[in-house]
Coordinates of C-alpha atoms in Angstrom, one line a residue:
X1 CA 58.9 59.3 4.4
X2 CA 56.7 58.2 1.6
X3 CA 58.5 55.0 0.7
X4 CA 58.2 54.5 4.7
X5 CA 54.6 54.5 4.9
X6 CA 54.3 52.2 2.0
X7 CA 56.1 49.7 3.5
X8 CA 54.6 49.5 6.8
X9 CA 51.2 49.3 4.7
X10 CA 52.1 46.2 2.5
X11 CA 53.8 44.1 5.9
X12 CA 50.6 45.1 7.5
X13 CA 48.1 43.9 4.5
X14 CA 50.4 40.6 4.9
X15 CA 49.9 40.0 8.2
X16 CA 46.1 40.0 8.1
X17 CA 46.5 37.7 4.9
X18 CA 48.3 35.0 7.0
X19 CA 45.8 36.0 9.8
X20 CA 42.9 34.5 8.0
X21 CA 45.1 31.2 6.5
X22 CA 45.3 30.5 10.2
X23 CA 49.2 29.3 9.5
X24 CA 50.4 26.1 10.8
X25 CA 52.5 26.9 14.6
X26 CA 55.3 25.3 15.6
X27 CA 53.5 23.4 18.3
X28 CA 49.9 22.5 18.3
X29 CA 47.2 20.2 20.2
X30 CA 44.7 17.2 18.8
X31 CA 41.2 17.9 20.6
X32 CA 38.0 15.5 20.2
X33 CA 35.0 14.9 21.9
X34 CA 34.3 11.8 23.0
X35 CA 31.9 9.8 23.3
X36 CA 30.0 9.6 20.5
X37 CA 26.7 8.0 20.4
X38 CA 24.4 7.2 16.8
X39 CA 21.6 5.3 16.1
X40 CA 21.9 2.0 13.6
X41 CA 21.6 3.3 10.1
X42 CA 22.5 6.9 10.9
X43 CA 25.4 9.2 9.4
X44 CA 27.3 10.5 12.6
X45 CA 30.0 13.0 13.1
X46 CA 33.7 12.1 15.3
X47 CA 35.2 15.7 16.3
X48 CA 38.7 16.3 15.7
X49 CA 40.3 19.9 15.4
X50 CA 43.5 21.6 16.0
X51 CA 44.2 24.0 19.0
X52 CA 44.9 26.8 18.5
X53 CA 43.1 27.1 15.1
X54 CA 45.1 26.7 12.1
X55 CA 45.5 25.8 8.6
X56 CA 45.2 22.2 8.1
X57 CA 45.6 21.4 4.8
X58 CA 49.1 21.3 4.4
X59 CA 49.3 18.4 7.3
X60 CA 49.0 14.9 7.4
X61 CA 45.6 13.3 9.1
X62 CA 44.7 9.8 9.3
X63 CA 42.2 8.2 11.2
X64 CA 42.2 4.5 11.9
X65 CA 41.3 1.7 13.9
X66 CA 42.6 0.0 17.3
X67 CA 46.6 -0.1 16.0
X68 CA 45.8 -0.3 12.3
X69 CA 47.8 2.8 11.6
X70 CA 49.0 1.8 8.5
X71 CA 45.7 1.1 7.0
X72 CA 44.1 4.2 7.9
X73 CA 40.1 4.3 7.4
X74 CA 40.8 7.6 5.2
X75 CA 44.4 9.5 4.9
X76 CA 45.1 13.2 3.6
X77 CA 48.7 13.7 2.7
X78 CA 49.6 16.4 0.4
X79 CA 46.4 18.4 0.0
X80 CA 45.0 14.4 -1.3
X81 CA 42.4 12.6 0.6
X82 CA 42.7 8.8 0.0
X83 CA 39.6 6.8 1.3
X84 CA 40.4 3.3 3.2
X85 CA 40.1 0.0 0.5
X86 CA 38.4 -2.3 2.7
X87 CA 34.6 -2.3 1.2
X88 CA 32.8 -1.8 4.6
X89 CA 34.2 1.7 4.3
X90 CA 33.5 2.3 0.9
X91 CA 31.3 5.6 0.1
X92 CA 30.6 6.2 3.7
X93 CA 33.4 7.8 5.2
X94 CA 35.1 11.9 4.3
X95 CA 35.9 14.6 6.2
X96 CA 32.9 16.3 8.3
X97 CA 32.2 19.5 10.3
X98 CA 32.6 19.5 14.3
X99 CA 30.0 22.0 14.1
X100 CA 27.4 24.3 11.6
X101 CA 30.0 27.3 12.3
X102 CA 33.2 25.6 11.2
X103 CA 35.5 26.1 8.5
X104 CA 36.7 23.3 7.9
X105 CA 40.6 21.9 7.0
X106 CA 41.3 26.0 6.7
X107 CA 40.3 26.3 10.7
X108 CA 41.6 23.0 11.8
X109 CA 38.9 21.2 11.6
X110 CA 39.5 17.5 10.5
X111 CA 36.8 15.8 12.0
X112 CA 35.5 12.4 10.8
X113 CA 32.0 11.9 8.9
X114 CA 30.6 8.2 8.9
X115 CA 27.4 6.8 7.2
X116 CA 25.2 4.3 7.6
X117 CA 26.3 3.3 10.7
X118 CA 26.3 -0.5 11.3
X119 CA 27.0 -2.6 14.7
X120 CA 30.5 -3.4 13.6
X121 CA 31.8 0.9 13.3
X122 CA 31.2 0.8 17.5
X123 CA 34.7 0.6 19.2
X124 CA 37.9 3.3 19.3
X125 CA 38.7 5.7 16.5
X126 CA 41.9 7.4 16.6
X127 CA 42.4 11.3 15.0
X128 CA 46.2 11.9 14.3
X129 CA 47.9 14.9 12.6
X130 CA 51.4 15.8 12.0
X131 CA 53.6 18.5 10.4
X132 CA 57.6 18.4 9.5
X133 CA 57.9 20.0 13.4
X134 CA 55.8 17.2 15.3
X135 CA 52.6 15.2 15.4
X136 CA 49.9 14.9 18.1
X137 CA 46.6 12.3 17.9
X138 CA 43.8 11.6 20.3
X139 CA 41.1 9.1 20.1
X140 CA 37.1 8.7 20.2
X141 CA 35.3 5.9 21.8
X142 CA 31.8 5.5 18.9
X143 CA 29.2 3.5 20.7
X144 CA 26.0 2.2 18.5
X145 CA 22.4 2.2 19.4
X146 CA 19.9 -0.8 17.8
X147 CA 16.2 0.9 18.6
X148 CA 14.1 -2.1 18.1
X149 CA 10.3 -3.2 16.9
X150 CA 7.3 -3.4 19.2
X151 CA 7.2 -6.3 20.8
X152 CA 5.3 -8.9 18.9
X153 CA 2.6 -11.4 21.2
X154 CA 1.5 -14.4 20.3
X155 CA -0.7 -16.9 22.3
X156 CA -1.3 -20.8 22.5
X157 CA -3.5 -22.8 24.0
X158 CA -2.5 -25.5 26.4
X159 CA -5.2 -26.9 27.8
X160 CA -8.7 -25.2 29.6
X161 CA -6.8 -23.0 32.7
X162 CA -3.4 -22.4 30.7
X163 CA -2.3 -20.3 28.0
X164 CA 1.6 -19.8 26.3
X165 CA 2.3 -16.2 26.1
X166 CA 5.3 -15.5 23.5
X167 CA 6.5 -12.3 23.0
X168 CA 9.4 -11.3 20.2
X169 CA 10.8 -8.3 19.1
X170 CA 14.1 -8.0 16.1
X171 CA 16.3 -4.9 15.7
X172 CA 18.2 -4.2 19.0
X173 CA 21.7 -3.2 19.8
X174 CA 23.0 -3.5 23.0
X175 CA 21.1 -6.8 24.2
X176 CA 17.8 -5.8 25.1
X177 CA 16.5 -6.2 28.4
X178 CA 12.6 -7.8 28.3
X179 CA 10.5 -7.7 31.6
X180 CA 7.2 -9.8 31.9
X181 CA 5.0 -8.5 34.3
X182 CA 0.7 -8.2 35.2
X183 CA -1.2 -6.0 37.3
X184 CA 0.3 -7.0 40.1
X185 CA 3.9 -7.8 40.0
X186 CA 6.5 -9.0 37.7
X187 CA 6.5 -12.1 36.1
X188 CA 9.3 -14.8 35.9
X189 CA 9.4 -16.6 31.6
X190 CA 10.4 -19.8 31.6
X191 CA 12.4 -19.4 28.1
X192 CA 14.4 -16.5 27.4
X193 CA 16.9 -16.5 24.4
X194 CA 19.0 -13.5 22.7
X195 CA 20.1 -14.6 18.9
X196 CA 22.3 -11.7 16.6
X197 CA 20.8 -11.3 13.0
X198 CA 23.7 -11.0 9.9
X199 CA 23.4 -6.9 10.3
X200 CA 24.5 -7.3 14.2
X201 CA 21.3 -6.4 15.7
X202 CA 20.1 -8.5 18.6
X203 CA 16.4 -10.6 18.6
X204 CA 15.0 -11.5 21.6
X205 CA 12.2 -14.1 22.5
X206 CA 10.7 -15.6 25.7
X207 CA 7.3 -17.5 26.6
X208 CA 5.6 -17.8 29.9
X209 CA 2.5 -20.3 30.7
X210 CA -0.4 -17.9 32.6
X211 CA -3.7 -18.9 33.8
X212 CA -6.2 -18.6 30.8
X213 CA -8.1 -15.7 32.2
X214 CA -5.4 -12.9 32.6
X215 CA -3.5 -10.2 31.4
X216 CA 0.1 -9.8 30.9
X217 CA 2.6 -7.4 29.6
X218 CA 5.7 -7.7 27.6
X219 CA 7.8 -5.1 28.0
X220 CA 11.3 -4.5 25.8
X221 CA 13.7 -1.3 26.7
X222 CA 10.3 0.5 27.5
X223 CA 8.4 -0.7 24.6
X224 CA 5.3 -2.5 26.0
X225 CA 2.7 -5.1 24.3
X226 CA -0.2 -6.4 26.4
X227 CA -2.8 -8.5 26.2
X228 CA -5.9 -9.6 28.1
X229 CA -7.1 -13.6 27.7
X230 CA -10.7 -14.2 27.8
X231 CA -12.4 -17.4 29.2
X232 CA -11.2 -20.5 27.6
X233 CA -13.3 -23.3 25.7
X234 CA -16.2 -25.3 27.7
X235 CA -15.4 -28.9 26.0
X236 CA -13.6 -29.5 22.9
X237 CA -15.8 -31.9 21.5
X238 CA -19.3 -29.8 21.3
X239 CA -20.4 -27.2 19.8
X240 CA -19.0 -24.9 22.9
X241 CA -15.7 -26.1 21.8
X242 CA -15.4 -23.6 18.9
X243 CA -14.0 -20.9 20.1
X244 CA -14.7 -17.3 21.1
X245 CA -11.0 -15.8 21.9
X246 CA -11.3 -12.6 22.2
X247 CA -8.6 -10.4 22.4
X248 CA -8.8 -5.9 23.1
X249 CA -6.5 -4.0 21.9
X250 CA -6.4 0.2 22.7
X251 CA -5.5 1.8 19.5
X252 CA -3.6 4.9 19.2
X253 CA -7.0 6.5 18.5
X254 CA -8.3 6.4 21.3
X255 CA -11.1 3.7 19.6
X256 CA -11.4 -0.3 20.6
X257 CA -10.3 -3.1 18.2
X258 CA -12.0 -5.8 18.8
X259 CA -10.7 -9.5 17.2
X260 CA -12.6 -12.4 17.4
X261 CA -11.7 -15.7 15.9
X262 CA -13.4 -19.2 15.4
X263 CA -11.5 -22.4 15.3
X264 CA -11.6 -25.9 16.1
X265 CA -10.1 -26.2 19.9
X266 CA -7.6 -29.1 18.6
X267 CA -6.6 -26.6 15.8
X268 CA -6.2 -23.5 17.6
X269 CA -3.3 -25.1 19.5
X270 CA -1.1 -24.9 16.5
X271 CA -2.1 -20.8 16.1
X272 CA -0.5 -18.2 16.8
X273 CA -2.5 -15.3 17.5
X274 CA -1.1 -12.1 18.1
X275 CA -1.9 -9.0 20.5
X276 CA -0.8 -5.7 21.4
X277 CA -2.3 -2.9 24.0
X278 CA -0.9 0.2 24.1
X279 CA -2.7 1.5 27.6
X280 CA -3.1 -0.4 30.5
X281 CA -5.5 1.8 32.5
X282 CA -7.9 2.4 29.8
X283 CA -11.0 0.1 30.3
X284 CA -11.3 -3.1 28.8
X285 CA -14.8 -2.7 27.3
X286 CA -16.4 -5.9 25.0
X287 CA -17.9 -4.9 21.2
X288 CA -19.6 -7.6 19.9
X289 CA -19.0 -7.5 16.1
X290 CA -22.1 -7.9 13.6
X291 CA -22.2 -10.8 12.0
X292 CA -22.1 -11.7 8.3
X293 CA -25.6 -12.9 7.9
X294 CA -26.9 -9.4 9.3
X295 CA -24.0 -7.0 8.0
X296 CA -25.3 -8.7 4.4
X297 CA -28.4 -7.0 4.9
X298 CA -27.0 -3.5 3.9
X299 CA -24.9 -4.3 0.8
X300 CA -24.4 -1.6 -1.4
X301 CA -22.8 -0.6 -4.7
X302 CA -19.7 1.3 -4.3
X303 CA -18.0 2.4 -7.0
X304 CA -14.4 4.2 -7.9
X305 CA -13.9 8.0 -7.7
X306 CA -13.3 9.3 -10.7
X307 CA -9.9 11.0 -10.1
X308 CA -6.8 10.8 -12.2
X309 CA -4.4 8.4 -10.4
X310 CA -1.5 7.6 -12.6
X311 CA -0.2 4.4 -10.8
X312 CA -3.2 2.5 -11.4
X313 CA -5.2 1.3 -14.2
X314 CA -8.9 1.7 -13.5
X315 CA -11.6 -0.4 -15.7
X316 CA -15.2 -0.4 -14.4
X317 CA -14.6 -1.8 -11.6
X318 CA -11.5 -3.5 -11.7
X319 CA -8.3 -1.7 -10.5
X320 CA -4.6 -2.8 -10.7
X321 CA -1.2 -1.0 -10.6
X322 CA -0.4 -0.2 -14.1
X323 CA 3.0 -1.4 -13.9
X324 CA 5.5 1.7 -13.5
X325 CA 8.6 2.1 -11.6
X326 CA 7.4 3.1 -8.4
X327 CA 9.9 5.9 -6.5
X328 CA 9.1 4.0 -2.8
X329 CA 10.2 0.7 -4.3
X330 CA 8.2 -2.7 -3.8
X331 CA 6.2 -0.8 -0.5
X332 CA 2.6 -0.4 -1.0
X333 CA 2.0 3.5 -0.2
X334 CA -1.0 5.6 -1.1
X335 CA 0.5 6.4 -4.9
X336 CA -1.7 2.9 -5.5
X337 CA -4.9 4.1 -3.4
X338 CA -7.6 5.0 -4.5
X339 CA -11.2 5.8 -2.5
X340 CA -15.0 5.1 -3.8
X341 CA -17.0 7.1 -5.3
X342 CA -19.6 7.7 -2.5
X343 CA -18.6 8.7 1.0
X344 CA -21.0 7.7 4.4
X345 CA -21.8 10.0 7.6
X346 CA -24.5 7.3 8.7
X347 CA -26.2 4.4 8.7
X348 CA -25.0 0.6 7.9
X349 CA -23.4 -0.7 5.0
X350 CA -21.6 -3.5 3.3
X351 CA -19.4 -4.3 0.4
X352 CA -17.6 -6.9 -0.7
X353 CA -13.8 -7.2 -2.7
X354 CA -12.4 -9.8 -4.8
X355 CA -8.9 -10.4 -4.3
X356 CA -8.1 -12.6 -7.0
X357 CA -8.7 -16.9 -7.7
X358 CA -7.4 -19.7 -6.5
X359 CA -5.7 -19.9 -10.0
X360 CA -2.3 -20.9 -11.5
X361 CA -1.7 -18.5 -13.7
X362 CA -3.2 -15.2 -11.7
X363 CA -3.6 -16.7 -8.1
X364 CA -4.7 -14.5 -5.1
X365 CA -3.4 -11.1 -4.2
X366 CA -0.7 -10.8 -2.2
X367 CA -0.6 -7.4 -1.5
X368 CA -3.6 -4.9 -0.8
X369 CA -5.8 -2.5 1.5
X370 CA -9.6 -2.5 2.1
X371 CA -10.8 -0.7 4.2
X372 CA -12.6 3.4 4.7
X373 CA -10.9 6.6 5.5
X374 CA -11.5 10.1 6.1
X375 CA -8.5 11.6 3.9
X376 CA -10.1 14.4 1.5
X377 CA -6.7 13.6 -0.7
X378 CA -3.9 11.3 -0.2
X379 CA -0.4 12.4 0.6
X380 CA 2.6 10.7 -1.0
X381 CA 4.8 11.4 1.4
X382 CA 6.0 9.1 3.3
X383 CA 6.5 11.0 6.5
X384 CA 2.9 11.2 6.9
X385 CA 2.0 7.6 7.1
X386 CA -1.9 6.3 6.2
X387 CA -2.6 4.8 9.6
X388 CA -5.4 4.6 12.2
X389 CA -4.5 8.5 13.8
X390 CA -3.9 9.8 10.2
X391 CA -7.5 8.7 8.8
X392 CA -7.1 5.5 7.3
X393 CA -8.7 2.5 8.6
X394 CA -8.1 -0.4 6.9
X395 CA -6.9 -4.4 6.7
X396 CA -4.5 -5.1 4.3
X397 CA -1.3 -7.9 3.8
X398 CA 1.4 -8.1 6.6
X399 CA 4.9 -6.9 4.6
X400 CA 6.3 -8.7 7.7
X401 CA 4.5 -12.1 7.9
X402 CA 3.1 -13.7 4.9
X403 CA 1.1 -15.8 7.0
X404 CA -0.7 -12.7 8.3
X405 CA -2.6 -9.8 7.8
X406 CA -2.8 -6.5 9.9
X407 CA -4.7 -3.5 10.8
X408 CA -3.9 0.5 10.1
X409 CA -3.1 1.0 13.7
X410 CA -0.2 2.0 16.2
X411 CA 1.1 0.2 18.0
X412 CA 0.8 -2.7 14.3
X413 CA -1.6 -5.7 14.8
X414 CA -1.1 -8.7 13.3
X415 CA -4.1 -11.4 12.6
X416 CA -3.4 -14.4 12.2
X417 CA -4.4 -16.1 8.2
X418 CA -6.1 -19.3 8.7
X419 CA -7.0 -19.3 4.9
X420 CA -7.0 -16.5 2.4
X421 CA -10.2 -14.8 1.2
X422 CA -10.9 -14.9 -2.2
X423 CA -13.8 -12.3 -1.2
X424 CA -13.6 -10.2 1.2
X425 CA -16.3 -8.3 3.0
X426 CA -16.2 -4.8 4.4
X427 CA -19.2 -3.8 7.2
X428 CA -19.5 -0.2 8.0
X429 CA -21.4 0.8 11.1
X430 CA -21.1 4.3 11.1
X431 CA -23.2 5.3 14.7
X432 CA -22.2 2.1 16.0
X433 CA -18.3 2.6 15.5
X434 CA -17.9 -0.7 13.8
X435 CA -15.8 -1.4 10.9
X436 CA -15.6 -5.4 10.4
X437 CA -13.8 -7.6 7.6
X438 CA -15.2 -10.7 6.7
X439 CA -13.7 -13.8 4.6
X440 CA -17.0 -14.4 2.4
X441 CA -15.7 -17.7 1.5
X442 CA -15.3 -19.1 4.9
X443 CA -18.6 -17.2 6.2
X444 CA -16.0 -16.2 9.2
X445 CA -14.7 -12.6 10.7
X446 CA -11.1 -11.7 10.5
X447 CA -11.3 -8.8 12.3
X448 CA -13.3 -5.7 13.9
X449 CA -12.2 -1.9 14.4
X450 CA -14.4 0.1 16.7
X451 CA -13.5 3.8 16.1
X452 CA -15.7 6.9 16.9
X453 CA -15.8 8.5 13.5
X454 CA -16.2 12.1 12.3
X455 CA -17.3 13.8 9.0
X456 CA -17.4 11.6 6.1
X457 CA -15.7 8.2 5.5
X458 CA -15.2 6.3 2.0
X459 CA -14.4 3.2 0.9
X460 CA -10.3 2.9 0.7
X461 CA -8.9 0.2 -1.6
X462 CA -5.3 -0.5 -2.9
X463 CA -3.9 -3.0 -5.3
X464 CA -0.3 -3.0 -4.0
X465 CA 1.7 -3.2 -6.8
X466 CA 3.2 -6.0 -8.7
X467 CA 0.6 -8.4 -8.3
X468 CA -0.9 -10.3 -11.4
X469 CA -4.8 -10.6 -10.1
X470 CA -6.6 -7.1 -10.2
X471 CA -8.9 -6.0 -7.6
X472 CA -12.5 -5.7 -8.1
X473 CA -15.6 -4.5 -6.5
X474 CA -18.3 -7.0 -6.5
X475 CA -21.6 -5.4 -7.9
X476 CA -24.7 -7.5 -6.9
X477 CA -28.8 -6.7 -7.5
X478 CA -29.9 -4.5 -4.2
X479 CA -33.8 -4.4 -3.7
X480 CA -35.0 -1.0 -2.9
X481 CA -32.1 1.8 -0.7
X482 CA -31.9 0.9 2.4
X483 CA -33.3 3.9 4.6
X484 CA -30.1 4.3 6.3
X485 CA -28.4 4.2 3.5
X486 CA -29.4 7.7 2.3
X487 CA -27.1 9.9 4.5
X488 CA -24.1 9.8 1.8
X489 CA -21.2 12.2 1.1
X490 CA -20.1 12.8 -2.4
X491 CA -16.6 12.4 -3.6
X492 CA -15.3 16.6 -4.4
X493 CA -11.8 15.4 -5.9
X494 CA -10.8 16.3 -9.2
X495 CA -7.6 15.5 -9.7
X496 CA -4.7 13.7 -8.7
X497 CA -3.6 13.8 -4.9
X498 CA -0.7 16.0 -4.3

């Protein structure tokens, strides 16, 4: 009886032990899920498991391509996973989960993991397995989604009642589809052209003429850029032929940018000047930025905070990286920033950078921020971007477009660089809602803000990194403190930003 017993135990104990090996069956079925869609530059996931569950790992599995089943994108024969040769493949591809719950080969789970997704991984995918009793396969259709840049405006001047609207945007997979279109109805361009980049991803570009007082949309998959033309020059030969081109722009603040530039008319023809509106149905309201001569008036000395910032290298009041490896790369990012000394809650005041010489061997900067923000401490992270709804209002050098500079805001605005400052002057309006940037040189405004501001702002300058010519801010005499000068906040930081 006893030696009984003890055998039912052990065959019982054995059972449960192939139980949970999940042991291959004589027959079995390749499931997937398909289709799947990722997003350019993502890591994705192709489902592929046996049914019923089972152990895999004493099977054959190879995925491949179209009818390239003998140069398999990665093949597991005899417990040995051998990734494909070709280089597009190489370090991106193993085996993945079909879900957080699965257990992998053990379960039947032999589903396909793929990184960095390019244009060129969309197409069929086919998930075979076999076993010394059969073999079954099934196959995934992978589709790839380009999500591409705002749209990008540009106007020209064609003559006193007509204006070329261009409008660009880079990054797109499928061909995009871009709609012109007004207040009223939609617009037909007379140029539209697609061109594909080396990555795969699709550009798109189109112009229309308009008359030269409207406003127009550019719309691209749902991403929309507007802008609204003022009144063109009265002569082009006078005094009334510099002109006053005015172009609003609603900010993700909720504030008004204003940018105004002056040019000869013959000139301006050969500018591009960009524009972007995020809200149509906000109200299209005209600020009238100070100008130099009167924002002059209220210069003061700003100074740097005395924090510890380990990225730069801080002498009176001259400020450059100091020349480590930086962990985001060549990007400027707030691990160069640094604010001044004294922040504002009122009253009017100027300031003015240098951003390097016209010289051979230093040259101007290339790249930098000047500007204010409201940031108590600056986060180096880069999820949490310094921009116009973060705090940080500034004008720095375009990444994108050498030939340009842009503003802190979302949707990005780019301006146009006629010539480069070697001084550049920052107005603060605090009641008024004005920050402006001047190019000191040329006695000219590159660009106005209008923001509603709260609490205390301070100066915000940045380097970049990499650049030989520092940045400095210029001290000058300043007779008597202005009275509305007063109202200042001081800087409480006392250490490095975490």
């Amino acid at each position: 009886m006893g030696v009984h017993s003890l055998s039912v135990y052990i065959l019982a104990g054995l059972c449960a032990s192939l139980s949970k090996a999940a042991p291959v069956s004589e027959s079995f079925v390749v499931l997937v899920l398909s289709p799947v869609s990722v997003h350019h530059g993502r890591t994705t996931t192709l489902p592929c498991w046996l049914n019923p569950p089972q152990n895999a790992e004493g099977l054959e599995v190879r995925w491949y391509r179209s009818e390239n089943f003998d140069t398999p994108i990665i093949l597991y024969q005899a417990q040995n996973l051998t990734a494909s040769q070709d280089a597009q493949y190489n370090g991106r591809v193993s085996f993945g989960l079909k879900d957080a719950t699965s257990g992998g080969l053990k379960t039947g789970d032999v589903s396909l993991s793929l990184g960095n997704v390019t244009v060129t991984d969309a197409g069929e995918y086919t998930c075979y397995i076999s076993s010394d009793k059969g073999y079954d396969k099934a196959s995934i259709s992978l589709s790839v989604i380009g999500i591409g840049a705002q749209p990008f405006l540009s106007v020209d001047w064609r003559d006193r009642d007509e204006v070329n609207v261009s409008c660009e945007s880079a990054g797109w997979y499928p061909k995009p589809q871009l709609r012109w279109f007004d207040q009223k109805q939609d617009l037909n361009p007379k140029h539209l052209d697609y061109s594909e980049r080396s990555s795969g991803l699709m550009s798109v570009h189109s112009w229309l003429l308009v008359p030269s007082s409207s406003e127009v949309s550019c719309s691209v998959e749902g991403k929309v850029a507007s802008v609204h033309l003022g009144s063109p020059p009265e002569s082009a030969g006078s005094l009334a032929g510099w002109v006053a081109f005015a172009i609003l722009l609603i900010v993700a603040l909720a504030g008004l940018l204003y940018y105004k530039r002056k040019a000869l008319f013959k000139r301006l023809k050969s500018k591009r000047i960009p524009a972007e509106e995020v809200d149509l149905t906000a109200p299209l309201l005209e600020v009238k930025p100070t100008t130099l001569a009167e924002a002059t008036k209220h210069y003061v000395n700003v100074t740097f905070d005395s924090e510890n910032r380990p990225y730069l290298t801080i002498r009176n009041c001259k400020v450059r990286d100091a020349g480590h490896s930086f962990p985001d790369g060549s990007n400027v990012t707030c691990l160069t920033a640094i604010r001044g000394k004294d922040g504002f809650s009122s009253g009017q005041h100027y300031w003015e950078v240098s951003l390097g010489k016209e010289d051979i061997h230093v040259g101007l900067k290339q790249s930098w921020w000047v500007g204010v923000t409201s940031a108590t401490s600056f986060s180096e992270q880069p999820d949490i971007p310094p921009t116009a709804s973060n705090g940080f209002w500034f004008l720095s050098s375009s990444p994108d477009r050498v030939e340009s500079f842009q503003f802190s805001t979302e949707p990005k605005v780019l301006l146009p660089v006629v010539s480069r400052p070697q001084t550049l002057g920052v107005y603060l309006n605090y009641a008024g809602g004005e920050l402006s940037f001047y190019n000191v040189d040329a006695k000219s405004l590159i660009g106005s803000l209008n923001v509603q501001f709260k609490g205390g702002v301070f100066p915000l300058f940045n380097p970049g990194n990499g650049d030989k010519a520092p940045m400095e801010i210029l001290q000058k005499p300043v007779e008597g403190t202005h009275s509305d000068e007063v109202n200042s906040v001081q800087s409480t930081s006392a250490g490095p930003a975490s």
